[in-house]
Each structure stands twice: as structure tokens, then as C-alpha cells.
Amino acid sequence: MNIPSQILTLLVGIVVTLVSLWYGQNHGLLPIAASQEAPLVDKLFNAMMTISTGLFLIVEGIIIISVIRFRRRPDDNTDGPPVHGNIPLEILWTAIPAVIVLGISIYSFEVYSQMGGISPMDHSVAHVKSDKHFARMPGAAIAATLTDTENRNQQLQEEALDDPATALNRKELPQKRDSEGLGVTSPRIGPTPDKEGQAPEYVINVTGLQFAWLFSYPDTNVTTGELHLPIGREVKLNISANDVIHAFWVPEFRLKQDAVPGRQSELRFTPNKVGEYPVICAELCGAYHGVMKTKVIVETPEDYDKWMGEQQEVARNEALNQSVAVNPVELSNAEFLAPYASEMGVTTESLHHLHNH
Amino acid sequence: MTQAQLQERANIPAHGDEPKVTHWREYFGFSTDHKVIGIQYLVTTFIFYLIGGALATAVRTELATPASDFVAPDVYNSLFTVHATVMIFLWIVPAGTGGFGNYLVPLLIGARDMAFPRLNAIAFWMIPPAGILLMSSFFVGAPGAGWTSYPPLSIVSGKAGEAIWIMSVLLLGTSSILAGINFIVTIWKMRTPGMGWNQMPLFCWSMFATSCLAVISTPVLAGALILLAFDLLVGTSFFNPTGGGDPIVYQHMFWFYSHPAVYIMILPMFGMISEILPVHARKPIFGYKAIAYSSLAISFLGLIVWAHHMFTSGTPAWLRMFFMITTMVIAVPTGIKVFSWLATIWGGKLRLNSAMLFALGFISMFVIGGISGVMLAAVPFDIHVHDTYFVVAHLHYVLFGGSVFGIYAGFYHWFPKMTGRMLNEAWGKVHFVLMFIGFNLAFLPMHKLGIEGMNRRIAEYDPKFATLNLICSIGAYILAVSTIPFIVNACWSWIAGPKAPDNPWDGLTLEWMTTSPPPVENFEKDPVLATGPYDYGMGDRRTKVDVPLDDPRNPVLSAGPDSALRADPDPAVAAHPDDRQGESHNR
């Protein structure tokens, strides 16, 4: 290889690196970050975007250069050089991707543990037993001695059910009506390392059902269809589902957690930007999956307290069995779906047809 | 067993006294000839591709505007569910393995047929009923729970459509297992004398890896589907939480097959690209062993990555880390292949015909899908984009930009061999350009849509995503239109195209050493390896056709590809007779 081509390769390498570094920071693909956890994910994505841009430019560049430079000339019927391989080169291009993916893995692990995904002190997943479920089944007397086993899911579920707001929906929760639960606490995003061992500042129970989200605020009797959160306070969402699998997703928080019927899962995070963001169901949950969305409103603690006061007032004034704020479980399917149906041009008949399936 | 005994055994005809030329009527009946079955697979699956494409066009029509105004929401769910099922189970998997695998593997290894010709026919004849069954579900309420069919949704939504879906996929899975067993035995036992594992064409390596994967993982899917059928029809509670079942268990079982399934869909195309590039670049494949063994590595690693589909659903943290690392590691063998292909075309003499354009399109599009795959493996980022259009974009770059471009490259490359007619190159290029533009318009914007917050499987979406969705829909229409030049070209050329020579591309693998189309039982005389499959630029390839085992002309040649021709090229035996430096050629 002659000197000018080495210089050229070096220059191309520098340009590719600079372009990658620039694009990795300026791709403009991510929505605004509204939680303390979000910038961590964004930095990881930017790093991956930088590497990806470089790889993309190299591969597509080689293909384009080959197509132009090495295309067959019309009068040339000979073969190319018989190059079968080059061991050092092959080792090099095995080692480089290996190092890159190892690097990304370690970085992802770090980000994930900073978000609270890995908490070394938490053994709730590893040591849960499902005995209680069987013990509670009619006729399972033999298993009765096993009921002492600690069951985190059962505890959580009972805590959630003891809360008056959730108790309101109790009749409507099939898995809670018919089943004792699986004895599984679904893995989740837990406390960030600096808040390990501390209780979250706010706890809200989230229930997914076809086709709405319900948020109940413990100790307040308040159940709403919109999620209100005070800014800068760590919040824990206890997520469960009534009928089918849903997934709680707020793109601006970069957080998603499936709501699986029969399981309890948690998201712990700190919102840090005032605003309204969409809450989306990300897991296919039926015909009206696309309209299963609401919003999360992040507001100052004062506004939050004011809003909470109003809600409690409403809750006190109305009888508990009447609809509190938006409470779709009180409506029949047809009533609940009627507003969406009119928007979509669906007739009542076709709705009945749907539900009779 | 000695070579002579092997040869003697190989000479026993597999089909008795059948005629030596395939009659057109055989393509419509129960044939046991692997070439007939291969073409039956290809034509049948292509018809399903058109059906799946029509469903996709309907989906994109719905998504052209933010409102849900083209079809009812439940019909929309059925459209994308059946679209995905058709494309995966009735197009890519059977076209790649069943179609090209059946047609090419015996020819490439110099065998007269597959190991079990009747089993082969049975495997094919499960495809049309399964496809018709799936389509019939539209009359009773097609399945609408997505191609993943997660319970409890699949249990609580329409029963008849879901039951039909399960039956159909079970049939297709069974077909896939039978075909897989057949390929493993054929490749293992029926290579022509002198062809060791390391002289085998790379497509056979990839088919071997694919078949192992299919045989190991498909039964798990069958298990999951049978249990799901019990939950659906009998009222058991394997996956139904109302009776104490666990829906997450279904996800584990489903993805234990369905993640490897993406490798079942892409590995045969890797193999085909490895066959097509050296022929049209006129260079040996770069790093033969690296490409061959990386197929096995992908096959093995593919079995231990399934839970990356479940990062947000129900896997413990330590398990997420394990699956993140195994998923990322797959980038290494895949990268080896891509870099080897790039090194193969570098410095070659590229013939930019339609087959080559599709092969290059395959590499450049697959790389984008591969890169976004590594991003998705990173748990924190996957949590954000799981179940969004980013995933839709990624999987279409891998399965459309990868598998479908690969299938088309194979079509253009082997069409002369299969039909004895040449395809029209100009129309081939029109097809490529339209498809390339349509594909990128349809799927590139989906990356941005997903990251910004558009979830998948929704009939109506936030109006702020309207512009990008409209671009996607226009791309989808161009993509739909792009199949027209291909269909016209293929039908017209098959009937009235110019006659193809036996070896139109000057290939060195064994399928080019027989007539176009090959006779029943493939070879007039048993083929003998004179060169390796990719020894371009190393010798006079014209001396190779029909060299019998005991060829007195050249004992070195008949000794197989590990002999002299594999060593440094002899300037006296240059690629072309005109380039020879002297008359010292050892003939």
C-alpha cells in the first residue's frame, strides 16, 4: 500500500469519526426528557447512535465505492484477484465488534442500575413462593401449613385492595375476584441507588383495563383517569391489570412497564419537568387499543395539593358508588365506548357485534 | 466406506424408471423430485407474499391518516395479525428454507435428491391447506391478537379465528420440522464423494444451521400453541390468570421459537448472498470458514436470546442482563459475515445485474436492521422503544430489507437454472430501484416515529405523527407497485424468455455443471469436484464440467478441491484462456 492511500484512509477515518460524533449528539430523534431517569437513557442512546453512524457510513461507503470503482468494464471478462482470506484482518474485525458490544453492555448495565432496575438488596423476585395460592384453593388442606411463607405479591395485592379507592374497583377485577394471584411480583424499575431502602414519597396504584387507565391515590379516596404528579418527588406506581396485558408507557419519562393480570409490578421514578405528557398503552389489548391513552400532568407541589384537595372534595360529596372523576368501570361496555365509537364512526350495532364474540 | 463404494451407492437411482425430463403437469401434482417441490414452494409462497402484501397495503391505507377511518378497529387488528402470520410462516420461512433449500441443496452437494423425497413432498403439501385455513378465518372473524397471540387477549377475543390461527401455525410448524430433519440428513450423508464439510458451498452450511434451529425450537412453539388451544377451547388455565395461570410462561415458550425464527428467516438468505456475491464479483468468497462457522454460532446463540422480547414484561433483572449480553454477542458473528461480504466485493469485477443489485441491497439494508437490533438489545433503551414503531422499523429492515431482498437476489440468480430461461435484466433493474425507494420511504421514518412515542398495532394515532405516517404509506404503495415488473418479467420470461445456457453466470458450484433446467436426478454423470466452490481467478474453470472420478487427464483435479488448485494460483492457469502466459498448462 502506498503512502497517499494511507493518508487518504486516515483522512476518511477522521471525517467519519467527526460526522458520527456530531450526528450522535444532534440527531433530534428523542422527545423531551421529563424524568430524572430519562437523561441517562438519552446519553446511552446518543452513544449508540454515534457508533452506529460510524458503522453505517463505513459499510455503505464501502458498498458504494465498490459499485463505482470495481464495476466490470464492458470489455473485461477476467476474474478478480483470488483472495481467499486474511487472518489478521478477520481477527481484527471480530475483535472490534466484540469490544464495542461489550462496552455497550457494560454501559447499559450501568445506566440500568442507576435507573433502579437492579437493586442488590431486593430479593423479592428470587425468593417468592407460590404456595399461598394453592393453600387458599378450596380443598387444599394439605398445603395449609405452607401458608406462612412470605408472599410479597400477596402483601402488595392486599395493600392495594385495602385501599378504599382500589376497593371500589374490586368487583371488577377478574383476576382478583377469581384468583389468589400467582405469588409473583413482576420485576420492575425500583429505587435509584441513592434512595435504596427508603420509602417513595408518593405511591399511586395504576390499573389497566380495556380500554382505560385508572389511577387511585391511597389514603385519599381519589380515583382518576388522569395521572397527576408533583414535580421533583419520587413516586412509585403499583401497576396491575384487570383483563389482558397492557403496558404503561410515558415516552417523555423513557419508562415502560407491562401491566400483567395476576401480577404486581412497580415503576419508581422522579418527574422533573412541569407539563402534560401522554400515557400510552403499548401492549396490544384489543380492538380499541389505539384509543387507550390518557395524560400525566406534572405540576408544582402547590398545584398538586390544590388539585388533590378538589378531588377529595368531589369524592366526599358524591356517594362512593357513583362515578368519581372518570371511572369507566361503572359504565357498561357500550356506554363506555360510545364516545369513541361516535368519533370512529362505529355504530352501536357493530359494538354489540364486537362484544358478542 | 471407500470412494468406489460411495460412488457405486450414489449411482443407485432414487426414482426408479421415471422419465428424465420434468413434465409441466408434475408441478401441479404430488411429485417427489426436490426441484419440483422447490418450485412448488416458491410459487405457492410467492402467492402468499402477494396476499400478505395486500393486507399490508390495507394496513398502511388505514394509517395514512391519524383517524381510524378505513376499516373498523377490530378488522384492523385482524389485518396486521394475518399480514404478519402470512409473511413469516407462509412466505419468508417456506420460501427460504422450503423453496431455495429444496431446490439448491441437493444440486449444490451433487446429490440426486433429498434424503427423504416423500417426506419432502408431505412437508410441502402442508403449506397450501394451512394457508387456505388461515385465510378462511376472515369468514368467521379473523384472529386479532397479533402474530404473537399473547394470552389472555388471545383467549378472550374471538374464539374461532384464534383456533384457526393455532391450527394453521401448528401445521406450518410441523412442515418446518419435517423439512429440517430432511435437510440435516441430506447435508450430512449425501454430499458427493470428495466433498468434505469445508468444501461444501456456504448455502449448505447456512441451511444446516437453519435446520438445526428449526428442529430444536419449533416443537416448543407447538407446545405453547397446544396449551393455548386448551386454554381457548377446553377452559384450562395454563396461561389464563383468572384460573391461576401465568401469561408470561406463554411468552417464554413463544419466543423460544419465535426469536430463533428470525434466524430461520435470515440464515438461508445469508447463505444465498454468500453464493451470489462471489459469482458476480468474480472473486472467491472472503473468509470461507469464518462465514461457515459464524452460521453455526448464530444458530447456537439464537437459542439463548429469546427473553429480550420480554424486558418490560416479566423477567428478573439478572436475567435481563444475561439476555442483553447474549443478544449483543450475536452482532459479532453477524458482523463477521457482513465484513467478509464487503471484502469479497472489494477489488472484484462486479457485474451489476439484478441478482447482484439485490444482493448489495440486502447487505446495505440488513446492516441498518442489525445496528438497530444492537440498540434494542440495550435494556434501558429497549424499555423506551419496546412495542413501538422503532421495533416495526427494525424488524422490517431485517426481514424485508434482509430476507425479501435476499429471496429476490436468489430468484434473479437461479431463475435461468430453474426454468431454462433468462429473465429480462432491464425490468429487473426497474424492480430493484422501485423496491429500494419504496422500502426506505416506508420503513426509515418509522424509527423516528417509534422513538418519539408512536406505539405499534394501533389504528389511530396522535395527529402530530401524521406527516411521517403519510410518507410511510406512500412508500408502501411504491413497494406494492414494485412487484408488478417482477411478476410480468417472471411470467413472460418463463414462457417466452431467451433460452438460458447451462452456466450463464460462469459459476463454479455444482448446480451450474448440469443442464438448465436440470434433468430428473440432476446429473447425467455423478459430478466430481475439480475446484472449490469459489475458486474464481484461480484456474481454467471450463475444464471442470463432467470430469469423471477416474479422469486420466488430471489426477490432481479429481483429487478434489483441497489439492493444487487451492494453493496459490498458477500464472499458467489463468482465469481465461486468453490471459494464459504460456502453453505449460498441465492438461
JSON list of N, CA, C and O in Angstrom, two decimals, chain A residues 325-356:
[
{"chain": "A", "resi": 325, "resn": "ALA", "atom": "N", "xyz": [-64.68, 11.21, 39.35]},
{"chain": "A", "resi": 325, "resn": "ALA", "atom": "CA", "xyz": [-63.89, 11.70, 38.22]},
{"chain": "A", "resi": 325, "resn": "ALA", "atom": "C", "xyz": [-64.25, 10.86, 36.99]},
{"chain": "A", "resi": 325, "resn": "ALA", "atom": "O", "xyz": [-65.41, 10.63, 36.71]},
{"chain": "A", "resi": 326, "resn": "VAL", "atom": "N", "xyz": [-63.28, 10.36, 36.30]},
{"chain": "A", "resi": 326, "resn": "VAL", "atom": "CA", "xyz": [-63.57, 9.48, 35.17]},
{"chain": "A", "resi": 326, "resn": "VAL", "atom": "C", "xyz": [-63.46, 8.05, 35.67]},
{"chain": "A", "resi": 326, "resn": "VAL", "atom": "O", "xyz": [-62.38, 7.62, 36.04]},
{"chain": "A", "resi": 327, "resn": "ASN", "atom": "N", "xyz": [-64.55, 7.36, 35.75]},
{"chain": "A", "resi": 327, "resn": "ASN", "atom": "CA", "xyz": [-64.46, 5.99, 36.25]},
{"chain": "A", "resi": 327, "resn": "ASN", "atom": "C", "xyz": [-65.21, 5.04, 35.33]},
{"chain": "A", "resi": 327, "resn": "ASN", "atom": "O", "xyz": [-66.36, 4.70, 35.57]},
{"chain": "A", "resi": 328, "resn": "PRO", "atom": "N", "xyz": [-64.54, 4.60, 34.28]},
{"chain": "A", "resi": 328, "resn": "PRO", "atom": "CA", "xyz": [-65.24, 3.85, 33.24]},
{"chain": "A", "resi": 328, "resn": "PRO", "atom": "C", "xyz": [-65.76, 2.50, 33.72]},
{"chain": "A", "resi": 328, "resn": "PRO", "atom": "O", "xyz": [-66.65, 1.96, 33.08]},
{"chain": "A", "resi": 329, "resn": "VAL", "atom": "N", "xyz": [-65.25, 1.98, 34.83]},
{"chain": "A", "resi": 329, "resn": "VAL", "atom": "CA", "xyz": [-65.72, 0.65, 35.22]},
{"chain": "A", "resi": 329, "resn": "VAL", "atom": "C", "xyz": [-67.19, 0.67, 35.63]},
{"chain": "A", "resi": 329, "resn": "VAL", "atom": "O", "xyz": [-67.83, -0.36, 35.68]},
{"chain": "A", "resi": 330, "resn": "GLU", "atom": "N", "xyz": [-67.68, 1.88, 35.97]},
{"chain": "A", "resi": 330, "resn": "GLU", "atom": "CA", "xyz": [-69.08, 1.97, 36.36]},
{"chain": "A", "resi": 330, "resn": "GLU", "atom": "C", "xyz": [-70.02, 1.90, 35.16]},
{"chain": "A", "resi": 330, "resn": "GLU", "atom": "O", "xyz": [-71.22, 1.77, 35.31]},
{"chain": "A", "resi": 331, "resn": "LEU", "atom": "N", "xyz": [-69.43, 2.08, 33.98]},
{"chain": "A", "resi": 331, "resn": "LEU", "atom": "CA", "xyz": [-70.27, 2.11, 32.78]},
{"chain": "A", "resi": 331, "resn": "LEU", "atom": "C", "xyz": [-70.31, 0.73, 32.15]},
{"chain": "A", "resi": 331, "resn": "LEU", "atom": "O", "xyz": [-69.40, -0.06, 32.31]},
{"chain": "A", "resi": 332, "resn": "SER", "atom": "N", "xyz": [-71.37, 0.49, 31.39]},
{"chain": "A", "resi": 332, "resn": "SER", "atom": "CA", "xyz": [-71.38, -0.74, 30.60]},
{"chain": "A", "resi": 332, "resn": "SER", "atom": "C", "xyz": [-70.42, -0.53, 29.44]},
{"chain": "A", "resi": 332, "resn": "SER", "atom": "O", "xyz": [-70.03, 0.58, 29.13]},
{"chain": "A", "resi": 333, "resn": "ASN", "atom": "N", "xyz": [-70.07, -1.61, 28.80]},
{"chain": "A", "resi": 333, "resn": "ASN", "atom": "CA", "xyz": [-69.14, -1.51, 27.67]},
{"chain": "A", "resi": 333, "resn": "ASN", "atom": "C", "xyz": [-69.65, -0.54, 26.62]},
{"chain": "A", "resi": 333, "resn": "ASN", "atom": "O", "xyz": [-68.91, 0.30, 26.12]},
{"chain": "A", "resi": 334, "resn": "ALA", "atom": "N", "xyz": [-70.93, -0.68, 26.29]},
{"chain": "A", "resi": 334, "resn": "ALA", "atom": "CA", "xyz": [-71.48, 0.15, 25.23]},
{"chain": "A", "resi": 334, "resn": "ALA", "atom": "C", "xyz": [-71.46, 1.62, 25.63]},
{"chain": "A", "resi": 334, "resn": "ALA", "atom": "O", "xyz": [-71.06, 2.48, 24.86]},
{"chain": "A", "resi": 335, "resn": "GLU", "atom": "N", "xyz": [-71.81, 1.90, 26.90]},
{"chain": "A", "resi": 335, "resn": "GLU", "atom": "CA", "xyz": [-71.80, 3.28, 27.37]},
{"chain": "A", "resi": 335, "resn": "GLU", "atom": "C", "xyz": [-70.39, 3.85, 27.34]},
{"chain": "A", "resi": 335, "resn": "GLU", "atom": "O", "xyz": [-70.15, 4.97, 26.89]},
{"chain": "A", "resi": 336, "resn": "PHE", "atom": "N", "xyz": [-69.44, 3.02, 27.83]},
{"chain": "A", "resi": 336, "resn": "PHE", "atom": "CA", "xyz": [-68.06, 3.50, 27.89]},
{"chain": "A", "resi": 336, "resn": "PHE", "atom": "C", "xyz": [-67.50, 3.76, 26.50]},
{"chain": "A", "resi": 336, "resn": "PHE", "atom": "O", "xyz": [-66.80, 4.75, 26.28]},
{"chain": "A", "resi": 337, "resn": "LEU", "atom": "N", "xyz": [-67.84, 2.90, 25.58]},
{"chain": "A", "resi": 337, "resn": "LEU", "atom": "CA", "xyz": [-67.23, 3.01, 24.25]},
{"chain": "A", "resi": 337, "resn": "LEU", "atom": "C", "xyz": [-67.97, 3.99, 23.36]},
{"chain": "A", "resi": 337, "resn": "LEU", "atom": "O", "xyz": [-67.45, 4.39, 22.33]},
{"chain": "A", "resi": 338, "resn": "ALA", "atom": "N", "xyz": [-69.17, 4.39, 23.79]},
{"chain": "A", "resi": 338, "resn": "ALA", "atom": "CA", "xyz": [-69.99, 5.22, 22.92]},
{"chain": "A", "resi": 338, "resn": "ALA", "atom": "C", "xyz": [-69.26, 6.47, 22.40]},
{"chain": "A", "resi": 338, "resn": "ALA", "atom": "O", "xyz": [-69.28, 6.72, 21.20]},
{"chain": "A", "resi": 339, "resn": "PRO", "atom": "N", "xyz": [-68.58, 7.26, 23.27]},
{"chain": "A", "resi": 339, "resn": "PRO", "atom": "CA", "xyz": [-67.91, 8.45, 22.74]},
{"chain": "A", "resi": 339, "resn": "PRO", "atom": "C", "xyz": [-66.85, 8.11, 21.69]},
{"chain": "A", "resi": 339, "resn": "PRO", "atom": "O", "xyz": [-66.75, 8.79, 20.68]},
{"chain": "A", "resi": 340, "resn": "TYR", "atom": "N", "xyz": [-66.08, 7.04, 21.95]},
{"chain": "A", "resi": 340, "resn": "TYR", "atom": "CA", "xyz": [-65.06, 6.65, 20.99]},
{"chain": "A", "resi": 340, "resn": "TYR", "atom": "C", "xyz": [-65.72, 6.17, 19.70]},
{"chain": "A", "resi": 340, "resn": "TYR", "atom": "O", "xyz": [-65.27, 6.44, 18.61]},
{"chain": "A", "resi": 341, "resn": "ALA", "atom": "N", "xyz": [-66.84, 5.43, 19.89]},
{"chain": "A", "resi": 341, "resn": "ALA", "atom": "CA", "xyz": [-67.50, 4.85, 18.74]},
{"chain": "A", "resi": 341, "resn": "ALA", "atom": "C", "xyz": [-67.99, 5.95, 17.82]},
{"chain": "A", "resi": 341, "resn": "ALA", "atom": "O", "xyz": [-67.85, 5.87, 16.60]},
{"chain": "A", "resi": 342, "resn": "SER", "atom": "N", "xyz": [-68.56, 7.02, 18.40]},
{"chain": "A", "resi": 342, "resn": "SER", "atom": "CA", "xyz": [-69.07, 8.08, 17.54]},
{"chain": "A", "resi": 342, "resn": "SER", "atom": "C", "xyz": [-67.91, 8.74, 16.80]},
{"chain": "A", "resi": 342, "resn": "SER", "atom": "O", "xyz": [-68.01, 9.05, 15.62]},
{"chain": "A", "resi": 343, "resn": "GLU", "atom": "N", "xyz": [-66.77, 8.94, 17.50]},
{"chain": "A", "resi": 343, "resn": "GLU", "atom": "CA", "xyz": [-65.60, 9.50, 16.84]},
{"chain": "A", "resi": 343, "resn": "GLU", "atom": "C", "xyz": [-65.15, 8.67, 15.66]},
{"chain": "A", "resi": 343, "resn": "GLU", "atom": "O", "xyz": [-64.73, 9.15, 14.64]},
{"chain": "A", "resi": 344, "resn": "MET", "atom": "N", "xyz": [-65.22, 7.37, 15.84]},
{"chain": "A", "resi": 344, "resn": "MET", "atom": "CA", "xyz": [-64.67, 6.49, 14.82]},
{"chain": "A", "resi": 344, "resn": "MET", "atom": "C", "xyz": [-65.71, 6.05, 13.81]},
{"chain": "A", "resi": 344, "resn": "MET", "atom": "O", "xyz": [-65.41, 5.29, 12.91]},
{"chain": "A", "resi": 345, "resn": "GLY", "atom": "N", "xyz": [-66.92, 6.49, 14.00]},
{"chain": "A", "resi": 345, "resn": "GLY", "atom": "CA", "xyz": [-67.96, 6.11, 13.05]},
{"chain": "A", "resi": 345, "resn": "GLY", "atom": "C", "xyz": [-68.41, 4.68, 13.24]},
{"chain": "A", "resi": 345, "resn": "GLY", "atom": "O", "xyz": [-68.85, 4.03, 12.30]},
{"chain": "A", "resi": 346, "resn": "VAL", "atom": "N", "xyz": [-68.27, 4.16, 14.46]},
{"chain": "A", "resi": 346, "resn": "VAL", "atom": "CA", "xyz": [-68.71, 2.80, 14.71]},
{"chain": "A", "resi": 346, "resn": "VAL", "atom": "C", "xyz": [-70.14, 2.87, 15.26]},
{"chain": "A", "resi": 346, "resn": "VAL", "atom": "O", "xyz": [-70.43, 3.67, 16.14]},
{"chain": "A", "resi": 347, "resn": "THR", "atom": "N", "xyz": [-71.01, 2.04, 14.77]},
{"chain": "A", "resi": 347, "resn": "THR", "atom": "CA", "xyz": [-72.39, 2.07, 15.25]},
{"chain": "A", "resi": 347, "resn": "THR", "atom": "C", "xyz": [-72.53, 1.20, 16.49]},
{"chain": "A", "resi": 347, "resn": "THR", "atom": "O", "xyz": [-71.66, 0.37, 16.77]},
{"chain": "A", "resi": 348, "resn": "THR", "atom": "N", "xyz": [-73.59, 1.41, 17.23]},
{"chain": "A", "resi": 348, "resn": "THR", "atom": "CA", "xyz": [-73.85, 0.61, 18.42]},
{"chain": "A", "resi": 348, "resn": "THR", "atom": "C", "xyz": [-73.97, -0.86, 18.05]},
{"chain": "A", "resi": 348, "resn": "THR", "atom": "O", "xyz": [-73.52, -1.73, 18.78]},
{"chain": "A", "resi": 349, "resn": "GLU", "atom": "N", "xyz": [-74.58, -1.10, 16.88]},
{"chain": "A", "resi": 349, "resn": "GLU", "atom": "CA", "xyz": [-74.75, -2.49, 16.46]},
{"chain": "A", "resi": 349, "resn": "GLU", "atom": "C", "xyz": [-73.41, -3.20, 16.31]},
{"chain": "A", "resi": 349, "resn": "GLU", "atom": "O", "xyz": [-73.22, -4.30, 16.78]},
{"chain": "A", "resi": 350, "resn": "SER", "atom": "N", "xyz": [-72.48, -2.49, 15.63]},
{"chain": "A", "resi": 350, "resn": "SER", "atom": "CA", "xyz": [-71.18, -3.15, 15.41]},
{"chain": "A", "resi": 350, "resn": "SER", "atom": "C", "xyz": [-70.46, -3.35, 16.73]},
{"chain": "A", "resi": 350, "resn": "SER", "atom": "O", "xyz": [-69.72, -4.31, 16.93]},
{"chain": "A", "resi": 351, "resn": "LEU", "atom": "N", "xyz": [-70.70, -2.45, 17.69]},
{"chain": "A", "resi": 351, "resn": "LEU", "atom": "CA", "xyz": [-70.11, -2.63, 19.01]},
{"chain": "A", "resi": 351, "resn": "LEU", "atom": "C", "xyz": [-70.66, -3.87, 19.68]},
{"chain": "A", "resi": 351, "resn": "LEU", "atom": "O", "xyz": [-69.93, -4.69, 20.23]},
{"chain": "A", "resi": 352, "resn": "HIS", "atom": "N", "xyz": [-71.98, -4.03, 19.60]},
{"chain": "A", "resi": 352, "resn": "HIS", "atom": "CA", "xyz": [-72.59, -5.22, 20.19]},
{"chain": "A", "resi": 352, "resn": "HIS", "atom": "C", "xyz": [-72.03, -6.46, 19.53]},
{"chain": "A", "resi": 352, "resn": "HIS", "atom": "O", "xyz": [-71.71, -7.44, 20.19]},
{"chain": "A", "resi": 353, "resn": "HIS", "atom": "N", "xyz": [-71.91, -6.35, 18.22]},
{"chain": "A", "resi": 353, "resn": "HIS", "atom": "CA", "xyz": [-71.37, -7.47, 17.45]},
{"chain": "A", "resi": 353, "resn": "HIS", "atom": "C", "xyz": [-69.98, -7.84, 17.96]},
{"chain": "A", "resi": 353, "resn": "HIS", "atom": "O", "xyz": [-69.67, -8.99, 18.23]},
{"chain": "A", "resi": 354, "resn": "LEU", "atom": "N", "xyz": [-69.17, -6.78, 18.20]},
{"chain": "A", "resi": 354, "resn": "LEU", "atom": "CA", "xyz": [-67.82, -6.98, 18.69]},
{"chain": "A", "resi": 354, "resn": "LEU", "atom": "C", "xyz": [-67.82, -7.70, 20.03]},
{"chain": "A", "resi": 354, "resn": "LEU", "atom": "O", "xyz": [-67.06, -8.63, 20.27]},
{"chain": "A", "resi": 355, "resn": "HIS", "atom": "N", "xyz": [-68.70, -7.22, 20.91]},
{"chain": "A", "resi": 355, "resn": "HIS", "atom": "CA", "xyz": [-68.66, -7.74, 22.27]},
{"chain": "A", "resi": 355, "resn": "HIS", "atom": "C", "xyz": [-69.29, -9.11, 22.38]},
{"chain": "A", "resi": 355, "resn": "HIS", "atom": "O", "xyz": [-69.10, -9.79, 23.38]},
{"chain": "A", "resi": 356, "resn": "ASN", "atom": "N", "xyz": [-70.06, -9.48, 21.38]},
{"chain": "A", "resi": 356, "resn": "ASN", "atom": "CA", "xyz": [-70.65, -10.81, 21.44]},
{"chain": "A", "resi": 356, "resn": "ASN", "atom": "C", "xyz": [-69.69, -11.90, 21.02]},
{"chain": "A", "resi": 356, "resn": "ASN", "atom": "O", "xyz": [-69.97, -13.08, 21.11]}
]
